[in-house]
Amino acid sequence: MKILVIGSGGREHAIIRKLKESRHQPEIFCAPGNGGIAADATCVAINAIDVEGIVNFAKENAMDWVFVTPDDPLAAGMVDALNEAGIKTFGPRKLAAEIESSKVFSKNMMKQFGIPTASYEVFTDPAKAMEYVESNGQFPIVIKADGLALGKGVIIANSLEEAKDGIHEIMEDKIFGESGSQIVVEEFLTGPEVSVLAFVDGETVKPMVSSMDHKRALDGDKGLNTGGMGTIAPNPFYTEEVARQCMETIFLPTVKAMNELGRSFSGCLYFGLMLTPKGPYVIEYNCRFGDPETQVVMELLDSDLVDIMDAIWNKKLADCPVSFRNGAAACVIIASGGYPKSYKKGCAINGLDEKGQYEGLSIYHAGTKLEQGKFLTSGGRVLGVTARGADLREALDKAYDAVEHIGFENSFYRKDIGTKCFK
Ligand code: AMP
Ligand code: GLY
């Protein structure tokens, strides 16, 4: 069995290492991959958004499966193109991927089907948006670019001035590009955040172990929004009662709504939730595995991932066991100084063995490359140091012990991953 995984981050590395454990013993390829992934898969130099290049490679090299992981190729219809070429895939088709790639679509869907989400208005005219925030007069208020923006298209404005600046930056300066030609302005919600990734085959929803992301760059949730600086799983705020409520009011209604809209969802659906005083609300959907949520979730997944892919493809997820290990997992991201703004690349990474790993835990590589046997930095988020333990304390201790021994020029990491869970 040959599987091609699309992407080049820590999330893809975690998926690949999980696929390697499968009883089907697949041969794994990754396009384009990175320095650390090269130790676990054959890296192929094709861009993750090159739909034609990927389809041709998959056909010419007889791939049995293509696992399309990142948002851009999913939004561009890579799954549709591969299926048309007769290749099995993991991931949603283009129309279903819009649940992430258009916030206007997903907000309107939630409203239509009564799925709890912050109240909102949509604007295509910056003047009208400014008028609205002024007459609404409630702050903070949340401003979101409609389209994909590397997970960064959200501005939380604490005053009218900040809101006006935000609207100007997104709609007129186009800091997130064309994804900002439409915006959603929404009510500010409060409460603990939970990420729930779920396997979905169009009918059945099997949620994975819950997790918690840490999106801001600095300790105490300060600094700029990033792709994610660390994760823990399970999320202690996500109790059995909350899980039951989410299944009933959010997960099943979402899958049903997508079917009714002719956008049946297949793959991994990511629910970004906020546990508000009024109950669980949807903050955002992603049409894919989260990064770095995947790192902790794969660390705890006990079932065979290839069996799950197969069950989803055959719409038999209901009959396929999806189980998780007891205990907890933690992932601490080591990033390049300056991230999420500009940073230096090409710095030598210290503390890893020749396979880019560290004894006793998993190092999931993101922005790394391998040159003459040495691991060098090549991105903002560089490594996800990921450990498992009998409980969260043990997992965090293991991860942080390793983090102290790994680094490079100007590297930094958050020292407070998971601490909210102990308060
Ligand atoms: P998103 O990219 O939609 O996940 O938003 C990024 C982050 O902004 C979320 O993880 C939340 O912390 C925050 N956020 C987004 N929408 C809201 C909202 N309506 N109320 C409060 N915080 C929000
Ligand atoms: N960690 C959040 C995301 O993958 O979008």
XYZ file of C-alpha atoms and ligand atoms in Angstrom:
451
model
C 0.000 0.000 0.000
C 1.317 3.410 -0.978
C 0.107 6.572 0.756
C 0.991 10.120 -0.271
C 0.579 12.747 2.460
C 0.276 16.383 1.324
C 1.899 19.108 3.410
C 5.062 19.966 5.289
C 4.249 20.718 8.924
C 4.354 19.103 12.340
C 0.790 17.964 11.805
C 1.789 16.033 8.676
C 4.773 14.537 10.511
C 2.490 13.296 13.313
C 0.075 11.768 10.794
C 2.942 10.056 8.965
C 4.384 8.582 12.158
C 0.914 7.270 13.031
C 0.456 5.784 9.547
C 3.807 4.013 9.965
C 2.364 2.071 12.912
C -0.461 0.668 10.758
C -0.834 -3.091 10.404
C -1.079 -2.444 6.635
C 2.596 -1.389 6.638
C 2.169 1.339 4.032
C 4.989 2.853 2.058
C 4.714 6.568 2.783
C 5.460 9.556 0.560
C 5.139 13.205 1.464
C 4.864 16.270 -0.784
C 6.809 18.347 -0.077
C 7.672 17.229 3.510
C 10.568 18.632 5.537
C 13.916 17.692 7.100
C 12.427 15.580 9.879
C 9.706 13.981 7.769
C 12.473 12.697 5.471
C 13.436 10.213 8.200
C 9.940 8.673 8.088
C 8.764 9.065 4.483
C 10.048 9.620 0.959
C 9.798 13.355 0.368
C 8.722 14.458 -3.095
C 9.491 18.005 -4.248
C 5.988 19.033 -5.311
C 4.243 22.040 -3.825
C 1.278 21.201 -1.573
C -1.033 23.426 -3.643
C 0.027 22.086 -7.039
C -3.130 20.100 -7.802
C -2.022 18.979 -11.261
C 1.467 18.038 -10.067
C 0.070 15.951 -7.221
C -2.500 14.179 -9.402
C 0.178 13.332 -11.973
C 2.606 12.059 -9.350
C -0.106 9.967 -7.688
C -1.119 8.414 -11.008
C 2.402 7.799 -12.284
C 3.530 6.239 -9.013
C 0.366 4.228 -8.333
C -0.549 5.764 -4.998
C -3.392 3.891 -3.302
C -4.242 6.860 -1.119
C -3.628 10.570 -0.949
C -4.098 12.195 2.448
C -4.766 15.880 1.755
C -3.951 17.703 4.994
C -3.631 21.536 4.579
C -6.489 23.983 3.993
C -5.326 25.491 0.668
C -5.279 22.332 -1.477
C -8.590 21.240 0.083
C -10.139 24.616 -0.776
C -8.668 24.341 -4.283
C -10.405 21.002 -4.927
C -7.414 18.642 -4.785
C -9.618 15.851 -3.439
C -12.107 16.264 -6.286
C -9.300 16.119 -8.866
C -7.750 13.002 -7.297
C -11.114 11.223 -7.087
C -11.784 12.025 -10.736
C -8.452 10.357 -11.511
C -9.642 7.271 -9.598
C -7.460 7.764 -6.519
C -8.739 7.261 -2.972
C -8.407 10.235 -0.685
C -8.729 11.356 2.895
C -10.197 14.860 3.118
C -13.298 16.790 2.061
C -14.190 17.786 -1.469
C -14.072 21.446 -2.461
C -17.700 22.283 -1.706
C -17.442 20.790 1.778
C -14.081 22.474 2.440
C -15.902 25.802 2.222
C -16.965 25.235 5.823
C -13.478 26.585 6.561
C -12.570 28.621 3.491
C -15.599 30.907 3.759
C -16.571 32.204 7.179
C -19.616 33.827 5.580
C -20.756 30.408 4.344
C -20.182 28.706 7.712
C -21.819 31.491 9.736
C -24.875 31.516 7.447
C -25.109 27.729 7.703
C -25.003 27.855 11.504
C -27.696 30.530 11.553
C -29.912 28.614 9.126
C -29.661 25.369 11.076
C -29.708 26.803 14.614
C -26.156 25.763 15.516
C -24.939 27.927 18.436
C -22.458 30.589 17.283
C -21.752 34.259 18.031
C -24.340 36.631 16.486
C -22.889 38.433 13.460
C -23.285 40.643 10.427
C -21.575 40.311 7.023
C -20.115 43.315 5.174
C -18.616 43.905 1.752
C -18.529 47.690 2.171
C -16.030 49.058 4.726
C -18.124 52.213 5.319
C -21.166 50.130 6.248
C -19.040 47.964 8.552
C -17.679 51.060 10.308
C -21.199 52.488 10.692
C -22.304 49.204 12.219
C -19.539 48.948 14.834
C -20.201 52.554 15.781
C -23.964 52.167 16.211
C -23.578 48.765 17.899
C -21.283 50.371 20.449
C -20.260 47.117 22.171
C -16.595 46.306 22.720
C -14.694 44.085 22.423
C -16.060 43.145 19.020
C -14.596 40.534 16.668
C -13.707 41.177 13.018
C -12.925 38.260 10.716
C -11.759 38.097 7.122
C -14.064 35.803 5.131
C -11.407 33.614 3.517
C -8.310 31.656 4.486
C -5.653 33.778 6.182
C -3.182 31.252 7.618
C -5.322 31.087 10.755
C -4.589 34.752 11.419
C -7.564 36.577 9.899
C -9.210 37.530 13.203
C -9.017 40.887 14.978
C -10.432 41.399 18.460
C -11.109 45.127 18.762
C -11.318 46.581 22.258
C -12.513 50.040 21.183
C -14.204 51.821 18.303
C -10.835 53.045 17.145
C -9.356 49.537 17.071
C -12.443 48.248 15.259
C -12.183 50.948 12.595
C -8.454 50.298 12.184
C -9.163 46.560 11.882
C -11.830 47.037 9.219
C -9.531 49.406 7.331
C -6.589 46.973 7.493
C -8.591 43.931 6.408
C -10.859 45.517 3.765
C -8.807 48.398 2.371
C -5.145 47.600 3.081
C -5.971 43.917 2.435
C -3.478 42.647 5.027
C -4.947 39.169 4.510
C -5.224 39.596 0.739
C -8.460 38.908 -1.129
C -9.761 36.886 1.813
C -10.615 40.279 3.305
C -12.975 41.547 0.593
C -15.852 40.320 2.746
C -15.835 40.388 6.545
C -17.845 38.992 9.400
C -18.296 41.260 12.425
C -19.380 39.244 15.433
C -20.225 39.262 19.088
C -17.334 38.680 21.507
C -17.801 35.480 23.502
C -16.034 34.344 26.643
C -15.174 30.983 28.164
C -12.591 28.228 27.876
C -11.706 27.163 24.334
C -11.690 23.547 23.226
C -10.585 22.002 19.943
C -12.399 18.841 18.944
C -11.256 17.040 15.796
C -13.750 14.492 14.542
C -13.677 11.761 11.930
C -16.706 12.145 9.661
C -17.870 9.933 6.785
C -20.841 12.002 5.677
C -23.156 10.453 8.294
C -21.322 9.231 11.360
C -19.257 11.522 13.596
C -16.535 10.031 15.778
C -14.913 12.765 17.857
C -11.264 12.332 18.757
C -9.804 13.138 22.142
C -10.346 16.850 22.899
C -7.433 19.293 23.007
C -6.443 22.872 23.847
C -4.399 25.112 21.572
C -2.335 28.132 22.668
C -2.625 30.589 19.809
C -0.763 33.632 21.091
C 3.005 33.892 20.742
C 3.843 34.699 24.371
C 3.164 33.434 27.878
C -0.107 34.479 29.486
C -1.815 34.581 26.045
C 0.058 37.775 25.184
C 1.609 38.756 21.885
C 0.423 38.142 18.358
C -1.816 35.362 17.093
C 0.180 32.458 15.647
C -0.670 29.152 14.027
C -0.448 27.650 17.548
C 2.396 27.515 20.096
C 1.474 24.335 21.932
C -1.316 21.924 22.777
C -2.463 19.515 25.442
C -4.952 16.649 25.324
C -7.407 15.779 26.709
C -8.847 19.215 27.483
C -10.070 19.084 31.108
C -12.828 21.637 30.444
C -14.415 19.220 27.983
C -16.333 17.033 30.412
C -18.550 14.108 29.421
C -21.600 16.319 29.873
C -20.145 18.999 27.568
C -19.238 16.295 25.022
C -22.810 15.024 25.058
C -24.159 18.559 24.551
C -21.728 19.208 21.686
C -22.712 16.005 19.917
C -26.370 16.913 20.148
C -26.307 20.661 19.457
C -23.230 21.009 17.219
C -21.567 17.891 15.749
C -24.565 15.979 14.404
C -26.470 19.118 13.316
C -23.378 20.294 11.371
C -22.999 17.036 9.459
C -26.733 16.988 8.734
C -26.690 20.623 7.604
C -23.803 19.953 5.219
C -25.750 17.063 3.703
C -28.864 19.171 3.283
C -26.803 21.833 1.527
C -25.367 19.199 -0.838
C -21.893 19.481 0.690
C -21.518 16.120 2.417
C -18.387 16.224 4.591
C -15.819 13.438 4.640
C -12.494 13.505 6.486
C -11.510 15.340 9.650
C -13.817 18.128 10.778
C -12.301 20.450 13.357
C -14.680 22.147 15.772
C -13.165 25.236 17.431
C -15.472 25.639 20.412
C -15.946 28.086 23.240
C -17.653 26.896 26.405
C -19.655 30.032 27.127
C -21.967 30.586 30.109
C -24.803 29.872 27.624
C -23.321 26.510 26.581
C -20.870 25.376 23.885
C -20.618 27.715 20.861
C -18.784 27.288 17.561
C -15.954 29.809 17.114
C -14.775 28.292 13.847
C -14.731 25.165 11.756
C -11.673 23.829 10.002
C -12.057 21.248 7.256
C -8.879 19.431 8.292
C -6.645 18.344 11.136
C -5.394 21.233 13.291
C -1.757 22.072 13.802
C -0.513 21.548 16.568
C -3.657 19.732 17.848
C -2.865 16.740 15.630
C 0.474 16.228 17.354
C -1.173 15.476 20.731
C -4.211 13.716 19.278
C -2.119 11.279 17.161
C 0.069 10.666 20.192
C -3.020 9.308 21.980
C -4.822 7.601 19.063
C -4.809 3.872 19.673
C -6.690 2.653 16.580
C -5.167 1.985 13.165
C -5.366 5.214 11.133
C -5.422 3.348 7.801
C -8.430 1.316 8.978
C -10.170 4.587 9.843
C -9.353 6.089 6.417
C -10.756 2.981 4.790
C -13.920 3.070 6.907
C -14.511 6.725 6.014
C -13.939 6.078 2.316
C -16.469 3.217 2.419
C -18.916 5.189 4.610
C -18.613 2.536 7.310
C -17.208 4.687 10.095
C -20.061 3.570 12.374
C -18.544 0.054 12.400
C -14.930 1.134 12.871
C -13.491 1.425 16.386
C -11.804 4.750 17.147
C -10.154 4.552 20.553
C -7.652 6.591 22.502
C -5.054 5.737 25.107
C -5.535 6.731 28.719
C -3.293 9.461 30.074
C -2.434 12.771 28.475
C -0.177 14.338 25.856
C 1.498 17.737 25.564
C 3.191 19.470 22.645
C 5.480 22.477 23.074
C 6.411 24.351 19.900
C 9.947 25.663 19.569
C 9.800 28.652 17.224
C 12.210 31.043 15.501
C 12.780 34.361 17.284
C 10.511 36.950 15.649
C 7.749 34.524 14.635
C 4.919 35.203 13.675
C 6.586 38.235 12.075
C 9.944 37.994 10.307
C 12.665 35.624 11.507
C 15.988 34.176 10.443
C 16.228 30.804 8.661
C 19.062 28.321 8.229
C 20.115 28.130 11.912
C 21.657 24.838 13.073
C 19.401 22.948 15.505
C 21.073 21.438 18.580
C 20.010 18.530 20.734
C 18.451 16.135 18.206
C 19.708 12.663 17.257
C 20.569 11.740 13.648
C 16.905 11.061 12.861
C 15.862 14.413 14.266
C 14.357 12.794 17.351
C 14.925 12.871 21.114
C 14.821 9.806 23.319
C 11.566 9.040 25.119
C 9.231 11.311 23.167
C 8.243 12.451 19.673
C 9.742 15.414 17.863
C 7.379 16.499 15.103
C 9.236 18.643 12.601
C 7.640 21.720 11.027
C 10.095 24.313 9.690
C 13.224 22.180 9.314
C 15.439 21.068 6.465
C 18.210 18.533 6.332
C 21.514 19.626 4.813
C 24.617 17.429 4.846
C 23.230 15.430 7.731
C 22.424 18.514 9.817
C 18.991 19.832 10.764
C 18.557 23.536 10.001
C 15.610 25.842 10.637
C 13.477 26.771 7.623
C 10.302 28.244 9.106
C 8.632 30.044 12.006
C 7.340 27.076 13.931
C 10.285 24.690 13.885
C 9.675 21.683 16.166
C 6.763 20.264 18.174
C 8.210 18.499 21.197
C 5.460 16.038 22.090
C 5.265 13.727 25.098
C 2.777 11.329 26.584
C 2.302 10.724 30.299
C 0.045 9.033 32.808
C -1.401 12.488 33.384
C -0.957 16.009 32.034
C 1.659 16.952 34.633
C 3.860 14.024 33.581
C 3.412 14.744 29.871
C 4.315 18.417 30.354
C 7.343 17.613 32.526
C 8.674 15.212 29.904
C 8.134 17.681 27.069
C 9.720 20.613 28.915
C 12.719 18.490 30.045
C 13.475 17.829 26.385
C 12.723 21.392 25.265
C 15.476 22.656 27.560
C 18.009 20.510 25.680
C 16.947 21.478 22.170
C 17.410 24.845 20.518
C 19.009 27.108 17.954
C 19.973 30.742 17.603
C 17.101 32.939 18.888
C 14.758 29.997 19.498
C 11.827 30.562 21.852
C 8.895 28.663 23.302
C 6.008 29.294 25.655
C 6.680 28.175 29.212
C 3.018 28.024 30.225
C 1.507 25.392 27.934
C -1.297 23.640 29.813
C -1.032 25.718 32.991
C -4.671 26.883 32.634
C -5.652 23.284 33.274
C -4.350 23.348 36.853
C -6.232 26.441 38.037
P -10.322 31.734 14.722
O -9.244 31.959 13.704
O -11.724 31.949 14.218
O -10.128 30.469 15.492
O -10.077 32.844 15.847
C -8.835 32.936 16.486
C -9.053 33.170 17.950
O -9.775 34.396 18.153
C -9.922 32.105 18.625
O -9.201 31.000 19.026
C -10.482 32.886 19.799
O -9.556 32.924 20.856
C -10.648 34.255 19.250
N -12.030 34.479 18.818
C -12.549 34.248 17.597
N -13.873 34.546 17.573
C -14.188 34.986 18.803
C -15.401 35.444 19.407
N -16.547 35.546 18.736
N -15.349 35.807 20.714
C -14.200 35.734 21.409
N -13.028 35.310 20.894
C -13.022 34.932 19.599
N -4.310 25.183 15.583
C -5.365 25.778 14.869
C -5.452 25.402 13.451
O -4.882 24.442 12.992
O -6.143 26.090 12.713
